[in-house]
């Protein structure tokens, strides 16, 4: 019974369409960036290259940090796209963006043209909005929540 209530709380979502573009676009961006880190797709450096870079900026052990960040972004992006476990996924991605802002971008100022934190801050805002609102009307979360309440 308690597990059902936990699942209901995680999957409960605002009945709006506003989350759909946020989920789809942010999910695409996150999964592409994760694929760069994990698989060296889209011009990325893969786990070894990303791990070496992370090690060089003080995120150690670099390979593990690359694996964690890449996995959060790639799989989290896919979960956002389909709207499954939107709230926990958004929380993990928000933390990932906070780490990116303060470990990589903050010293370069605001603007992305100088490698600043502007883009990471926008992604942080999106993930926080999704954390608050949930996956929305067209999400697996919404379907799961409705099924759980129908059987209650």
Short mmCIF file of C-alpha atoms in Angstrom, two decimals:
data_model
loop_
_atom_site.label_atom_id
_atom_site.label_comp_id
_atom_site.label_asym_id
_atom_site.label_seq_id
_atom_site.Cartn_x
_atom_site.Cartn_y
_atom_site.Cartn_z
CA UNK A 1 0.00 0.00 0.00
CA UNK A 2 2.76 2.48 0.89
CA UNK A 3 4.64 1.78 -2.34
CA UNK A 4 1.49 2.57 -4.32
CA UNK A 5 1.22 5.95 -2.59
CA UNK A 6 4.87 6.70 -3.36
CA UNK A 7 4.35 5.83 -7.03
CA UNK A 8 1.19 7.98 -7.12
CA UNK A 9 3.11 10.94 -5.70
CA UNK A 10 5.94 10.52 -8.20
CA UNK A 11 3.67 10.12 -11.23
CA UNK A 12 1.03 12.75 -10.30
CA UNK A 13 1.21 15.51 -12.87
CA UNK A 14 -0.42 18.74 -13.94
CA UNK A 15 -2.98 18.13 -16.70
CA UNK A 16 -1.42 20.57 -19.11
CA UNK A 17 0.28 20.51 -22.48
CA UNK A 18 2.95 23.01 -21.40
CA UNK A 19 5.30 20.25 -20.22
CA UNK A 20 5.33 18.51 -23.61
CA UNK A 21 7.64 20.93 -25.47
CA UNK A 22 9.82 21.27 -22.38
CA UNK A 23 10.17 17.49 -22.08
CA UNK A 24 10.76 16.87 -25.78
CA UNK A 25 13.30 19.62 -26.36
CA UNK A 26 15.18 19.23 -23.08
CA UNK A 27 15.11 15.44 -23.50
CA UNK A 28 16.64 15.73 -26.95
CA UNK A 29 19.34 18.11 -25.74
CA UNK A 30 20.20 16.02 -22.68
CA UNK A 31 20.25 12.70 -24.54
CA UNK A 32 22.48 14.14 -27.29
CA UNK A 33 24.95 15.53 -24.73
CA UNK A 34 24.91 12.24 -22.85
CA UNK A 35 25.57 10.35 -26.11
CA UNK A 36 28.61 12.55 -26.67
CA UNK A 37 29.98 11.58 -23.27
CA UNK A 38 29.07 7.89 -23.35
CA UNK A 39 29.43 6.87 -26.99
CA UNK A 40 31.48 9.64 -28.65
CA UNK A 41 28.50 10.41 -30.90
CA UNK A 42 27.85 13.86 -32.39
CA UNK A 43 31.48 14.92 -32.10
CA UNK A 44 31.87 13.92 -28.45
CA UNK A 45 34.92 12.35 -26.84
CA UNK A 46 33.35 9.26 -25.29
CA UNK A 47 33.96 8.03 -21.77
CA UNK A 48 37.75 8.04 -21.97
CA UNK A 49 38.11 11.52 -23.41
CA UNK A 50 35.38 13.03 -21.26
CA UNK A 51 36.80 11.27 -18.20
CA UNK A 52 40.27 12.72 -18.86
CA UNK A 53 38.78 16.18 -19.24
CA UNK A 54 36.74 15.82 -16.04
CA UNK A 55 39.83 14.66 -14.20
CA UNK A 56 41.69 17.75 -15.48
CA UNK A 57 39.10 20.11 -13.96
CA UNK A 58 39.13 18.28 -10.62
CA UNK A 59 36.11 15.99 -10.96
CA UNK A 60 37.67 12.71 -9.89
CA UNK A 61 37.70 9.89 -10.68
CA UNK A 62 37.19 11.25 -14.17
CA UNK A 63 35.97 8.08 -15.85
CA UNK A 64 33.32 7.50 -13.17
CA UNK A 65 32.20 11.14 -13.29
CA UNK A 66 31.90 10.92 -17.09
CA UNK A 67 29.90 7.72 -16.76
CA UNK A 68 27.56 9.25 -14.17
CA UNK A 69 27.05 12.55 -16.03
CA UNK A 70 26.71 10.83 -19.40
CA UNK A 71 24.24 8.27 -18.06
CA UNK A 72 22.17 10.91 -16.27
CA UNK A 73 22.00 13.00 -19.43
CA UNK A 74 21.48 10.20 -21.98
CA UNK A 75 19.02 8.03 -20.09
CA UNK A 76 17.45 10.99 -18.31
CA UNK A 77 16.87 12.65 -21.66
CA UNK A 78 15.17 9.55 -22.99
CA UNK A 79 12.97 9.36 -19.89
CA UNK A 80 11.99 13.01 -20.31
CA UNK A 81 11.04 12.44 -23.94
CA UNK A 82 8.54 9.73 -23.01
CA UNK A 83 7.54 11.37 -19.73
CA UNK A 84 8.42 8.47 -17.46
CA UNK A 85 9.59 9.18 -13.90
CA UNK A 86 9.70 12.84 -14.86
CA UNK A 87 10.08 14.23 -11.35
CA UNK A 88 13.01 12.06 -10.17
CA UNK A 89 14.66 12.36 -13.58
CA UNK A 90 14.30 16.14 -13.53
CA UNK A 91 15.82 16.26 -10.05
CA UNK A 92 18.88 14.27 -11.17
CA UNK A 93 19.28 16.44 -14.27
CA UNK A 94 18.91 19.62 -12.21
CA UNK A 95 21.71 18.47 -9.92
CA UNK A 96 23.81 17.65 -13.00
CA UNK A 97 23.28 21.20 -14.29
CA UNK A 98 24.18 22.73 -10.93
CA UNK A 99 27.44 20.77 -10.96
CA UNK A 100 28.10 21.88 -14.56
CA UNK A 101 27.43 25.52 -13.71
CA UNK A 102 29.68 25.63 -10.66
CA UNK A 103 32.47 23.31 -11.80
CA UNK A 104 32.79 24.41 -15.43
CA UNK A 105 30.95 27.55 -16.45
CA UNK A 106 30.69 30.00 -13.54
CA UNK A 107 34.17 31.47 -13.95
CA UNK A 108 33.48 32.28 -17.61
CA UNK A 109 30.58 34.60 -16.83
CA UNK A 110 27.01 34.45 -18.02
CA UNK A 111 27.11 34.27 -21.81
CA UNK A 112 27.49 30.98 -23.65
CA UNK A 113 29.68 32.66 -26.26
CA UNK A 114 32.38 32.78 -23.55
CA UNK A 115 31.57 29.26 -22.24
CA UNK A 116 29.42 30.85 -19.55
CA UNK A 117 26.58 29.32 -17.61
CA UNK A 118 23.68 30.76 -19.66
CA UNK A 119 22.71 27.50 -21.41
CA UNK A 120 23.14 25.31 -18.32
CA UNK A 121 21.01 27.78 -16.36
CA UNK A 122 18.23 27.53 -18.99
CA UNK A 123 18.35 23.72 -18.75
CA UNK A 124 18.27 24.00 -14.96
CA UNK A 125 15.13 26.15 -15.18
CA UNK A 126 13.45 23.61 -17.48
CA UNK A 127 14.28 20.69 -15.20
CA UNK A 128 13.02 22.58 -12.15
CA UNK A 129 9.75 23.39 -13.94
CA UNK A 130 9.32 19.72 -14.84
CA UNK A 131 10.17 18.68 -11.29
CA UNK A 132 7.40 20.95 -9.98
CA UNK A 133 4.75 20.19 -12.62
CA UNK A 134 5.48 16.59 -13.55
CA UNK A 135 5.34 15.07 -17.02
CA UNK A 136 2.07 16.58 -18.17
CA UNK A 137 -1.00 15.34 -19.98
CA UNK A 138 0.86 13.33 -22.63
CA UNK A 139 3.28 11.34 -20.49
CA UNK A 140 3.72 7.79 -19.28
CA UNK A 141 3.56 9.22 -15.76
CA UNK A 142 0.04 10.49 -16.41
CA UNK A 143 -1.05 7.11 -17.77
CA UNK A 144 0.43 5.31 -14.76
CA UNK A 145 -1.20 7.73 -12.32
CA UNK A 146 -4.60 7.29 -13.95
CA UNK A 147 -4.26 3.49 -13.86
CA UNK A 148 -3.28 3.53 -10.19
CA UNK A 149 -6.26 5.73 -9.30
CA UNK A 150 -8.65 3.67 -11.41
CA UNK A 151 -7.71 0.54 -9.47
CA UNK A 152 -7.88 2.26 -6.08
#
